[in-house]
Coordinates of C-alpha atoms in Angstrom, one line a residue:
M29 CA 16.7 178.1 65.9
N30 CA 15.4 175.3 68.0
N31 CA 15.5 173.1 65.0
K32 CA 19.1 174.1 64.5
K33 CA 20.0 173.0 68.1
N34 CA 18.2 169.8 67.8
N35 CA 20.0 169.0 64.6
V36 CA 23.3 169.6 66.3
F37 CA 22.4 167.5 69.3
L38 CA 21.2 164.6 67.3
E39 CA 24.3 164.7 65.2
E40 CA 26.6 164.7 68.2
Y41 CA 24.6 161.9 69.9
E42 CA 24.6 159.8 66.8
N43 CA 28.4 160.2 66.5
E44 CA 29.0 159.4 70.1
F45 CA 26.7 156.4 70.1
S46 CA 28.2 155.1 66.9
Y47 CA 31.8 155.5 68.3
K48 CA 31.1 153.7 71.6
K49 CA 29.4 150.7 69.9
S50 CA 32.3 150.3 67.5
K51 CA 35.0 150.5 70.3
T52 CA 33.3 147.9 72.4
N53 CA 33.1 145.3 69.6
L54 CA 36.7 145.8 68.5
N55 CA 38.0 145.3 72.1
I56 CA 36.2 142.0 72.5
Q57 CA 37.3 140.7 69.1
F58 CA 41.0 141.8 69.6
N59 CA 41.2 140.3 73.1
R60 CA 39.9 136.9 71.8
I61 CA 42.2 136.8 68.8
A62 CA 45.2 137.9 70.9
F63 CA 44.5 135.2 73.5
I64 CA 44.2 132.5 70.9
F65 CA 47.4 133.6 69.1
F66 CA 49.2 133.7 72.4
V67 CA 48.1 130.2 73.3
F68 CA 49.3 128.8 69.9
L69 CA 52.5 130.7 70.2
L70 CA 53.2 129.3 73.6
I71 CA 52.4 125.8 72.4
S72 CA 54.7 126.2 69.4
I73 CA 57.5 127.5 71.7
I74 CA 57.1 124.6 74.1
Y75 CA 57.0 122.1 71.2
S76 CA 60.1 123.6 69.6
I77 CA 62.0 123.5 72.8
Q78 CA 61.0 119.8 73.2
L79 CA 62.2 119.1 69.7
L80 CA 65.4 120.9 70.3
H81 CA 65.9 118.9 73.5
L82 CA 65.2 115.6 71.8
G83 CA 67.4 116.6 69.0
S84 CA 70.3 117.4 71.3
L85 CA 69.9 114.0 72.9
K86 CA 70.1 112.4 69.5
I87 CA 73.1 114.4 68.6
Q88 CA 74.7 113.4 71.9
N89 CA 74.2 109.7 71.4
E90 CA 74.4 109.4 67.6
I91 CA 75.9 112.4 65.9
K92 CA 78.7 112.8 68.5
P93 CA 80.6 109.8 67.0
L94 CA 81.1 111.8 63.8
V95 CA 83.7 113.9 65.6
I96 CA 86.7 111.8 64.7
K97 CA 90.2 112.1 66.1
E98 CA 93.1 112.6 63.8
N99 CA 94.2 109.0 63.8
Y100 CA 94.2 108.2 60.2
R101 CA 96.7 105.7 58.8
A102 CA 97.1 104.6 55.2
D103 CA 96.1 101.1 54.2
I104 CA 98.7 98.5 53.3
I105 CA 98.3 96.2 50.3
D106 CA 100.3 93.4 48.7
R107 CA 101.9 93.5 45.3
N108 CA 98.5 92.5 43.7
G109 CA 96.4 95.1 45.5
N110 CA 95.0 92.7 48.2
Y111 CA 94.4 94.5 51.6
L112 CA 96.8 93.4 54.4
V113 CA 95.8 96.4 56.6
K114 CA 92.6 98.5 56.3
T115 CA 91.6 101.7 58.2
V116 CA 87.9 101.7 59.0
S117 CA 85.5 103.5 61.3
S118 CA 84.4 101.8 64.5
I119 CA 82.4 102.9 67.6
D120 CA 83.5 102.6 71.2
V121 CA 80.8 102.8 73.9
G122 CA 81.6 104.0 77.4
I123 CA 79.7 104.8 80.6
N124 CA 79.9 108.0 82.7
P125 CA 78.9 106.7 86.2
I126 CA 78.1 110.2 87.5
E127 CA 75.2 110.4 85.0
V128 CA 73.7 107.0 85.9
I129 CA 70.3 107.4 87.5
D130 CA 69.5 103.8 88.3
K131 CA 72.6 101.5 88.4
K132 CA 70.6 98.3 89.1
K133 CA 68.4 98.9 86.1
L134 CA 71.3 99.8 83.9
L135 CA 73.2 96.6 84.9
I136 CA 70.1 94.5 84.1
N137 CA 69.7 96.1 80.7
L138 CA 73.4 95.6 79.9
Q139 CA 73.3 92.0 80.9
I140 CA 70.6 91.4 78.3
I141 CA 72.7 93.0 75.6
F142 CA 76.2 91.7 76.7
P143 CA 75.5 88.5 78.6
N144 CA 79.2 87.4 78.7
K145 CA 80.7 90.4 80.4
N146 CA 82.1 90.4 83.9
Y147 CA 79.4 92.5 85.8
I148 CA 81.2 92.3 89.1
E149 CA 84.0 94.4 87.6
I150 CA 81.5 96.7 85.8
S151 CA 79.8 97.3 89.2
K152 CA 83.1 98.2 90.8
K153 CA 83.8 100.6 87.9
L154 CA 80.4 102.2 88.4
E155 CA 81.1 102.8 92.1
K156 CA 84.4 104.6 91.2
N157 CA 82.4 107.3 89.4
K158 CA 85.1 107.4 86.7
Y159 CA 84.4 107.2 82.9
F160 CA 85.2 103.8 81.4
Y161 CA 84.8 102.0 78.1
L162 CA 82.1 99.3 78.1
E163 CA 82.7 97.9 74.6
K164 CA 85.2 98.8 72.0
K165 CA 84.5 98.3 68.3
I166 CA 80.9 97.5 69.1
S167 CA 78.9 95.6 66.6
A168 CA 76.1 97.5 64.7
D169 CA 73.5 95.3 66.3
N170 CA 74.6 95.8 69.9
Y171 CA 75.2 99.6 69.2
E172 CA 71.6 100.0 68.1
K173 CA 70.3 98.0 71.2
I174 CA 72.3 100.0 73.7
M175 CA 71.4 103.4 72.2
M176 CA 67.7 102.4 72.4
L177 CA 68.0 102.3 76.2
G178 CA 68.1 106.1 76.0
D179 CA 70.4 106.3 79.1
K180 CA 72.3 109.6 79.1
S181 CA 75.2 108.0 81.0
I182 CA 76.0 105.9 77.9
K183 CA 78.4 107.7 75.6
S184 CA 79.6 106.7 72.1
E185 CA 82.6 107.7 70.2
E186 CA 83.5 107.0 66.6
K187 CA 87.1 106.2 65.9
L188 CA 89.3 105.2 63.0
T189 CA 90.7 101.8 63.7
R190 CA 93.0 99.2 61.9
I191 CA 91.7 95.8 60.8
Y192 CA 93.9 93.1 59.5
P193 CA 91.9 90.9 57.0
Q194 CA 94.7 88.4 56.7
R195 CA 94.9 87.9 60.5
N196 CA 98.1 85.9 61.3
L197 CA 99.4 85.7 57.8
F198 CA 101.6 88.8 57.8
S199 CA 101.9 89.4 61.6
H200 CA 105.7 89.6 61.7
I201 CA 105.9 91.8 58.6
V202 CA 103.0 94.3 59.3
G203 CA 103.4 94.5 63.1
Q204 CA 101.0 96.3 65.5
I205 CA 99.9 99.7 66.7
D206 CA 99.1 100.8 70.3
D207 CA 95.9 102.5 71.6
D208 CA 97.3 105.9 70.8
N209 CA 97.6 105.0 67.1
N210 CA 101.4 104.7 67.1
G211 CA 103.2 101.8 65.4
I212 CA 105.0 99.6 67.9
S213 CA 106.4 96.8 65.7
G214 CA 106.9 95.8 62.1
L215 CA 106.1 98.1 59.2
E216 CA 103.5 99.9 61.4
K217 CA 106.4 101.1 63.5
S218 CA 109.2 101.7 60.9
F219 CA 106.8 103.5 58.5
D220 CA 104.7 105.1 61.3
K221 CA 105.2 108.7 60.1
R222 CA 104.7 107.9 56.4
L223 CA 101.5 105.9 57.1
K224 CA 100.1 109.0 58.9
Q225 CA 100.9 111.3 56.1
I226 CA 100.2 109.5 52.8
K227 CA 96.7 109.0 51.3
E228 CA 97.5 106.2 48.9
P229 CA 98.0 102.7 50.2
L230 CA 101.5 101.5 51.0
Q231 CA 102.2 98.7 48.6
L232 CA 104.4 95.8 49.5
T233 CA 106.3 93.2 47.4
V234 CA 104.7 90.2 49.1
D235 CA 102.2 88.0 47.5
T236 CA 99.2 86.8 49.7
E237 CA 98.7 83.6 47.8
I238 CA 102.3 82.5 48.0
Q239 CA 102.5 83.6 51.6
F240 CA 99.4 81.5 52.5
L241 CA 100.8 78.3 50.8
I242 CA 104.2 78.6 52.4
R243 CA 102.7 79.2 55.8
E244 CA 100.4 76.2 55.4
E245 CA 103.3 73.9 54.7
L246 CA 105.2 75.3 57.7
I247 CA 102.3 74.6 59.9
K248 CA 101.9 71.1 58.6
F249 CA 105.6 70.2 59.1
H250 CA 105.6 71.9 62.5
S251 CA 103.5 68.9 63.6
V252 CA 105.5 66.3 61.5
F253 CA 108.9 67.3 62.9
R254 CA 107.7 68.8 66.1
S255 CA 110.0 71.8 65.7
K256 CA 110.2 74.7 68.1
G257 CA 109.5 77.1 65.2
S258 CA 110.3 77.7 61.6
A259 CA 110.9 80.4 59.0
A260 CA 110.9 80.8 55.2
I261 CA 111.9 83.6 52.9
L262 CA 111.3 83.7 49.2
M263 CA 113.1 86.5 47.4
N264 CA 113.8 87.6 43.8
V265 CA 117.6 87.3 43.4
N266 CA 117.8 90.1 40.9
N267 CA 116.0 92.9 42.6
G268 CA 115.7 91.9 46.3
E269 CA 111.9 91.9 46.3
I270 CA 110.6 89.6 49.1
I271 CA 107.7 87.6 47.7
S272 CA 107.1 85.9 51.0
M273 CA 108.5 86.0 54.5
V274 CA 106.9 83.7 57.1
S275 CA 107.9 83.0 60.7
Y276 CA 106.0 80.5 62.7
P277 CA 104.5 80.5 65.3
D278 CA 102.7 83.8 64.6
F279 CA 99.8 85.7 66.1
D280 CA 96.4 87.4 65.1
L281 CA 97.0 91.1 64.7
N282 CA 93.3 91.8 65.2
K283 CA 93.5 90.7 68.9
R284 CA 96.0 93.5 69.7
E285 CA 97.7 91.3 72.3
T286 CA 101.1 91.9 73.9
V287 CA 103.3 89.2 72.7
S288 CA 106.1 88.5 75.2
D289 CA 106.9 84.9 74.5
I290 CA 110.4 84.9 72.8
N291 CA 109.2 81.9 70.7
F292 CA 107.1 84.3 68.7
I293 CA 110.0 86.4 67.4
N294 CA 110.5 86.9 63.7
R295 CA 112.9 84.1 63.0
A296 CA 113.4 85.2 59.4
T297 CA 115.0 88.6 60.4
K298 CA 115.5 88.7 64.2
G299 CA 116.7 85.2 64.8
V300 CA 120.6 84.9 64.8
Y301 CA 121.8 81.4 64.2
E302 CA 124.8 79.2 63.4
L303 CA 123.6 77.8 60.1
G304 CA 126.3 75.3 59.4
S305 CA 127.3 74.0 56.0
V306 CA 125.3 76.6 54.0
F307 CA 128.4 78.8 54.6
K308 CA 130.6 76.4 52.5
T309 CA 129.1 77.8 49.3
F310 CA 130.5 81.3 50.4
T311 CA 133.9 79.8 51.0
V312 CA 134.0 78.2 47.5
A313 CA 132.6 81.4 45.9
A314 CA 135.3 83.4 47.7
G315 CA 138.0 81.1 46.4
L316 CA 136.7 81.4 42.8
E317 CA 136.4 85.2 43.2
E318 CA 140.1 85.4 44.3
G319 CA 141.3 83.1 41.6
L320 CA 142.9 80.8 44.2
I321 CA 140.9 77.8 43.0
K322 CA 138.9 76.5 40.1
I323 CA 135.8 74.4 40.3
D324 CA 137.8 71.3 39.2
T325 CA 140.8 72.0 41.4
E326 CA 141.8 68.8 43.3
F327 CA 142.5 68.5 46.9
L328 CA 144.4 65.2 47.6
N329 CA 145.0 63.2 50.7
L330 CA 142.4 65.1 52.8
E331 CA 142.6 64.1 56.4
K332 CA 139.6 62.6 58.2
K333 CA 140.3 64.8 61.2
L334 CA 142.1 68.1 61.9
K335 CA 143.2 69.3 65.3
C336 CA 142.8 73.0 65.9
G337 CA 143.7 74.1 69.4
K338 CA 141.9 71.9 71.8
N339 CA 139.2 71.0 69.3
I340 CA 138.9 68.3 66.6
I341 CA 137.4 69.0 63.2
S342 CA 136.2 65.9 61.5
E343 CA 134.0 64.9 58.5
Y344 CA 130.4 64.3 59.4
D345 CA 130.4 61.4 56.9
K346 CA 133.2 58.9 57.1
K347 CA 132.5 57.7 53.6
I348 CA 133.7 61.0 52.0
P349 CA 136.7 60.2 49.8
S350 CA 140.1 61.7 50.7
D351 CA 140.6 63.0 47.1
L352 CA 138.0 65.6 46.1
T353 CA 137.6 68.4 43.6
V354 CA 136.2 71.7 44.7
E355 CA 132.9 70.8 43.2
Q356 CA 132.8 67.5 45.0
I357 CA 133.7 69.2 48.3
L358 CA 130.6 71.3 48.0
I359 CA 128.3 68.5 46.7
R360 CA 129.3 66.1 49.4
S361 CA 129.5 68.9 52.0
G362 CA 133.1 68.1 53.1
N363 CA 134.3 69.8 56.2
I364 CA 138.0 69.2 55.8
G365 CA 138.0 70.2 52.1
S366 CA 136.2 73.5 53.0
V367 CA 138.9 74.2 55.7
R368 CA 141.6 73.7 53.1
I369 CA 139.9 76.2 50.8
G370 CA 139.6 78.7 53.7
Q371 CA 143.2 78.3 54.5
K372 CA 144.1 79.2 50.9
L373 CA 142.0 82.3 51.2
E374 CA 143.4 83.3 54.6
I375 CA 141.6 85.6 57.0
D376 CA 141.6 88.9 55.1
K377 CA 140.2 87.6 51.9
L378 CA 137.5 85.4 53.4
K379 CA 136.5 88.1 55.8
L380 CA 136.3 90.7 53.0
F381 CA 134.1 88.4 50.9
L382 CA 131.7 87.8 53.7
E383 CA 131.5 91.5 54.4
K384 CA 130.9 92.2 50.8
I385 CA 127.9 89.9 50.5
G386 CA 126.5 91.3 53.8
V387 CA 126.4 88.4 56.3
L388 CA 128.7 89.6 59.0
S389 CA 127.1 92.9 60.2
K390 CA 123.6 94.1 61.0
I391 CA 121.5 94.5 57.9
D392 CA 119.6 97.7 57.0
F393 CA 116.0 96.6 56.4
D394 CA 112.4 97.9 56.2
I395 CA 111.5 96.7 59.7
E396 CA 113.4 97.3 62.9
E397 CA 113.2 93.7 64.1
V398 CA 116.5 92.5 62.7
G399 CA 119.2 90.5 64.5
E400 CA 122.8 91.4 64.7
P401 CA 125.4 88.6 63.9
I402 CA 127.5 87.9 67.0
P403 CA 131.0 89.4 66.6
F404 CA 134.0 87.2 67.0
R405 CA 137.8 87.4 67.0
W406 CA 139.5 86.0 63.9
G407 CA 142.4 83.6 64.2
K408 CA 143.7 80.4 62.6
C409 CA 141.1 78.1 64.3
K410 CA 138.3 80.6 63.7
L411 CA 139.3 80.7 60.0
A412 CA 139.1 76.9 59.8
T413 CA 135.6 76.7 61.5
V414 CA 134.1 79.6 59.6
S415 CA 135.1 78.0 56.4
F416 CA 132.6 75.2 57.0
G417 CA 130.0 77.3 58.8
H418 CA 130.8 76.6 62.4
G419 CA 131.3 79.4 65.0
I420 CA 129.8 82.1 62.8
T421 CA 126.2 83.5 63.0
T422 CA 123.9 85.4 60.8
T423 CA 120.1 85.8 60.1
P424 CA 118.1 83.9 57.5
L425 CA 117.5 87.2 55.7
Q426 CA 121.2 87.9 55.4
L427 CA 121.7 84.3 54.3
A428 CA 119.2 84.8 51.5
K429 CA 120.9 88.1 50.5
G430 CA 124.3 86.4 50.3
Y431 CA 123.0 83.5 48.1
A432 CA 121.2 86.0 45.9
I433 CA 124.4 87.9 45.2
I434 CA 126.6 84.8 44.5
T435 CA 123.9 83.3 42.1
N436 CA 122.5 86.3 40.3
G437 CA 125.7 87.1 38.4
G438 CA 127.5 88.8 41.3
F439 CA 125.2 91.9 41.5
K440 CA 124.6 93.8 44.7
I441 CA 121.0 93.7 45.9
K442 CA 119.1 95.1 48.9
P443 CA 116.2 92.9 50.3
S444 CA 113.0 94.9 50.5
L445 CA 109.4 94.6 51.5
I446 CA 108.3 97.8 49.8
K447 CA 107.3 97.9 46.1
K448 CA 109.4 100.3 44.2
N449 CA 108.4 102.4 41.2
L450 CA 110.4 102.1 38.0
E451 CA 112.0 105.4 38.7
E452 CA 113.3 104.2 42.1
K453 CA 115.0 101.1 40.7
Q454 CA 118.7 101.7 40.4
N455 CA 121.2 100.2 38.0
Q456 CA 122.8 97.0 39.4
K457 CA 126.3 97.1 40.6
R458 CA 128.5 94.1 40.2
I459 CA 130.5 93.2 43.3
I460 CA 131.6 89.7 42.3
K461 CA 133.4 88.7 39.2
E462 CA 131.5 87.5 36.2
G463 CA 131.5 83.8 35.8
V464 CA 131.6 82.9 39.5
S465 CA 127.8 82.5 39.6
K466 CA 127.6 80.1 36.7
K467 CA 130.0 77.7 38.4
I468 CA 128.3 78.0 41.7
N469 CA 124.8 77.5 40.2
E470 CA 125.9 74.4 38.3
T471 CA 127.3 72.9 41.5
L472 CA 124.2 73.7 43.6
R473 CA 122.1 72.0 40.9
K474 CA 124.2 68.8 41.3
I475 CA 123.7 68.8 45.1
V476 CA 120.0 68.2 44.3
T477 CA 120.3 65.9 41.3
T478 CA 123.2 63.6 42.0
K479 CA 123.3 60.6 44.3
E480 CA 126.2 62.1 46.3
G481 CA 124.3 65.3 46.9
T482 CA 122.4 66.0 50.2
A483 CA 119.3 67.6 48.8
G484 CA 117.7 65.0 46.4
L485 CA 114.2 65.4 48.0
A486 CA 114.0 68.9 46.5
N487 CA 114.5 67.8 42.9
I488 CA 111.0 68.9 41.8
K489 CA 110.6 68.3 38.1
G490 CA 110.4 71.3 35.9
Y491 CA 111.9 73.9 38.3
E492 CA 115.7 73.2 38.1
V493 CA 116.1 73.5 41.8
G494 CA 119.6 73.8 43.2
G495 CA 120.7 74.4 46.8
K496 CA 122.8 73.7 49.8
T497 CA 121.9 72.1 53.1
G498 CA 123.1 73.1 56.6
T499 CA 122.8 71.2 59.8
A500 CA 124.1 73.0 62.9
E501 CA 124.1 72.0 66.6
K502 CA 122.9 74.7 68.9
A503 CA 125.4 76.4 71.1
I504 CA 125.0 76.1 74.9
V505 CA 127.1 77.1 77.9
G506 CA 130.4 75.3 77.5
G507 CA 129.9 74.0 74.0
Y508 CA 127.2 72.5 71.8
T509 CA 124.4 70.0 72.1
R510 CA 123.3 67.3 69.7
K511 CA 119.8 67.4 71.2
A512 CA 119.0 70.8 69.6
K513 CA 119.7 71.6 66.0
V514 CA 119.0 74.2 63.4
N515 CA 118.3 72.6 60.0
T516 CA 118.5 74.9 57.0
F517 CA 118.2 74.6 53.2
V518 CA 118.9 77.4 50.8
S519 CA 117.4 76.7 47.3
I520 CA 117.9 78.6 44.0
F521 CA 115.6 78.1 41.1
P522 CA 115.8 77.8 38.1
T523 CA 119.6 77.3 38.3
S524 CA 120.1 77.9 34.5
K525 CA 118.8 81.5 35.0
P526 CA 118.2 82.1 38.7
K527 CA 115.2 84.1 39.7
Y528 CA 114.4 83.0 43.2
V529 CA 116.2 82.1 46.4
M530 CA 114.3 80.5 49.2
V531 CA 115.7 79.9 52.7
L532 CA 113.9 77.3 54.8
L533 CA 114.8 77.0 58.5
L534 CA 113.6 74.6 61.1
D535 CA 114.4 75.4 64.7
E536 CA 115.0 72.3 66.8
P537 CA 113.2 69.7 64.6
K538 CA 112.8 66.1 65.7
T539 CA 112.7 62.9 63.6
S540 CA 109.3 61.4 62.6
E541 CA 108.6 57.7 62.8
D542 CA 105.5 57.8 60.6
Y543 CA 106.3 60.3 57.9
I544 CA 106.6 58.7 54.4
Y545 CA 109.2 60.1 52.1
K546 CA 108.8 59.8 48.3
F547 CA 112.1 59.8 46.6
K548 CA 112.7 62.2 43.6
N549 CA 116.0 60.9 42.2
K550 CA 115.0 57.2 42.4
S551 CA 111.8 55.2 42.6
G552 CA 110.2 54.1 45.9
S553 CA 109.5 55.6 49.3
Y554 CA 110.8 55.5 52.8
K555 CA 108.9 55.6 56.1
G556 CA 110.4 57.4 59.1
T557 CA 113.1 60.1 59.3
P558 CA 116.5 58.2 59.4
F559 CA 118.6 61.2 60.5
N560 CA 117.8 64.6 62.0
T561 CA 119.6 66.5 59.3
A562 CA 118.6 69.3 56.9
G563 CA 118.6 66.8 54.0
W564 CA 115.7 64.9 55.6
T565 CA 113.8 67.8 57.1
S566 CA 114.3 71.3 55.6
V567 CA 114.8 69.9 52.1
E568 CA 111.6 67.9 52.3
V569 CA 109.6 70.9 53.4
T570 CA 111.2 73.0 50.6
G571 CA 110.3 70.4 48.0
K572 CA 106.7 70.4 49.1
I573 CA 106.5 74.2 49.0
I574 CA 108.0 74.4 45.5
Q575 CA 105.5 71.9 44.3
R576 CA 102.7 74.2 45.4
I577 CA 104.0 77.6 44.6
G578 CA 106.0 76.7 41.5
P579 CA 103.0 76.8 39.1
I580 CA 102.0 80.2 40.4
L581 CA 105.5 81.7 40.1
A582 CA 105.8 80.3 36.6
T583 CA 102.6 81.9 35.4
K584 CA 102.1 85.0 37.5
Y585 CA 105.7 86.3 37.3
M586 CA 106.6 85.0 33.8
E587 CA 107.1 88.5 32.4
N588 CA 109.5 89.5 35.2

């Protein structure tokens, strides 16, 4: 029995001993492992929080720009696909003064990156505690430098912006947008809604190469004739597509400057002028249209002067003969002969014709910057003066349209800057009798080729240039001044099958003592401008332009 008890005791003891030893070891091992795990877990949490914090700073300074406002606008391209306007991403950097820790340190760092800024003004802005932009459209290099400062007060914002690769070249056509992405002039304004909706580029009819060459000649002769400004329009007479439209002076669209100087208006479309003798072609065309005259109809014993009310109408050239045919009246630019044709037409017929070709009322065009011809009251004296282009105004664009219609076979056209699809092109409608254009074109050619004509300097070999000059004194309070003129030349080429009309206007040109003219219809040259008339100024510029653009037009648009 004793043995039995001992066995039981020993068994219980051994069990108890074994249990206590095991529990103590497990506790020690568990506590150590748990402590080590906790330390690693704590370190991991702290490290993760730090990573998240740093990541948030990076997002704030670098990823934030990816949040782009809805200010997309479609690109604009020329007829050959060259970019005139491009929408690109840019970054604006601003400063929130409330978050600046050390203003002095910040200003020192900014001066290193942007040494040319006005830091007196920046300091004032910092004191106002109101967010302001430090640099718009920041360069990639400067953006990297300023972000490296790690200053949380510096904010960046990515935006879509417009760049104009051609700078000044199409400033009057393309126009500008404001800071809120709204068009304020040119096509940017008139096609504002469409540009915000379409994805494909808006394609224009203009040709960048032609535009460049014409503008270059205008700039050159701006110095030669010291004019106030100038304008040139090159248009397809058959479909109204404008290949080039330049007004000088112009401005760089990328600078986004407010242009308030009236001398920077678009002279091609906005300028309203008395254009002088270029209207005589319309008078002759109207007479032919009505069947009241023929191109060889003679006007005999034409006076040298006519009195109309208190005013005297006289020939600009006393050498003009008293007996002239209709063709000779136009070639020699006779005032009295034009009046006689106008009197045959009477008011209603001449007025109707001018309305039909679109020179009397405001034109409907692709941009809003268009001028409105000054209205006037018709009467016997007004009929007389209008017949030779005096006392009537219009825009160069409308002049181009009128000449296109009377030379293209009499078909109505609508000038346009927007390239049309084949489906959009409509059948032409004849508004002037067949046969009138042929007679007009042959006469315009003789104005350039004959000795009596006023446009011999535009007789560029190979292009069959025809045209009509116009020299007009500018109106002032109480009359007109000889000191300020508008010299215009409208050219058509080739006259055998007209394709282009070009209007070239010089606003208040002066004579040049040093310019050397090279004659086209005879040998030799001449130094100095003898007369401040279109024949010696606008015609010369037109000739130089056609010499440069002619080969391009003849090759590039041969199939059209």
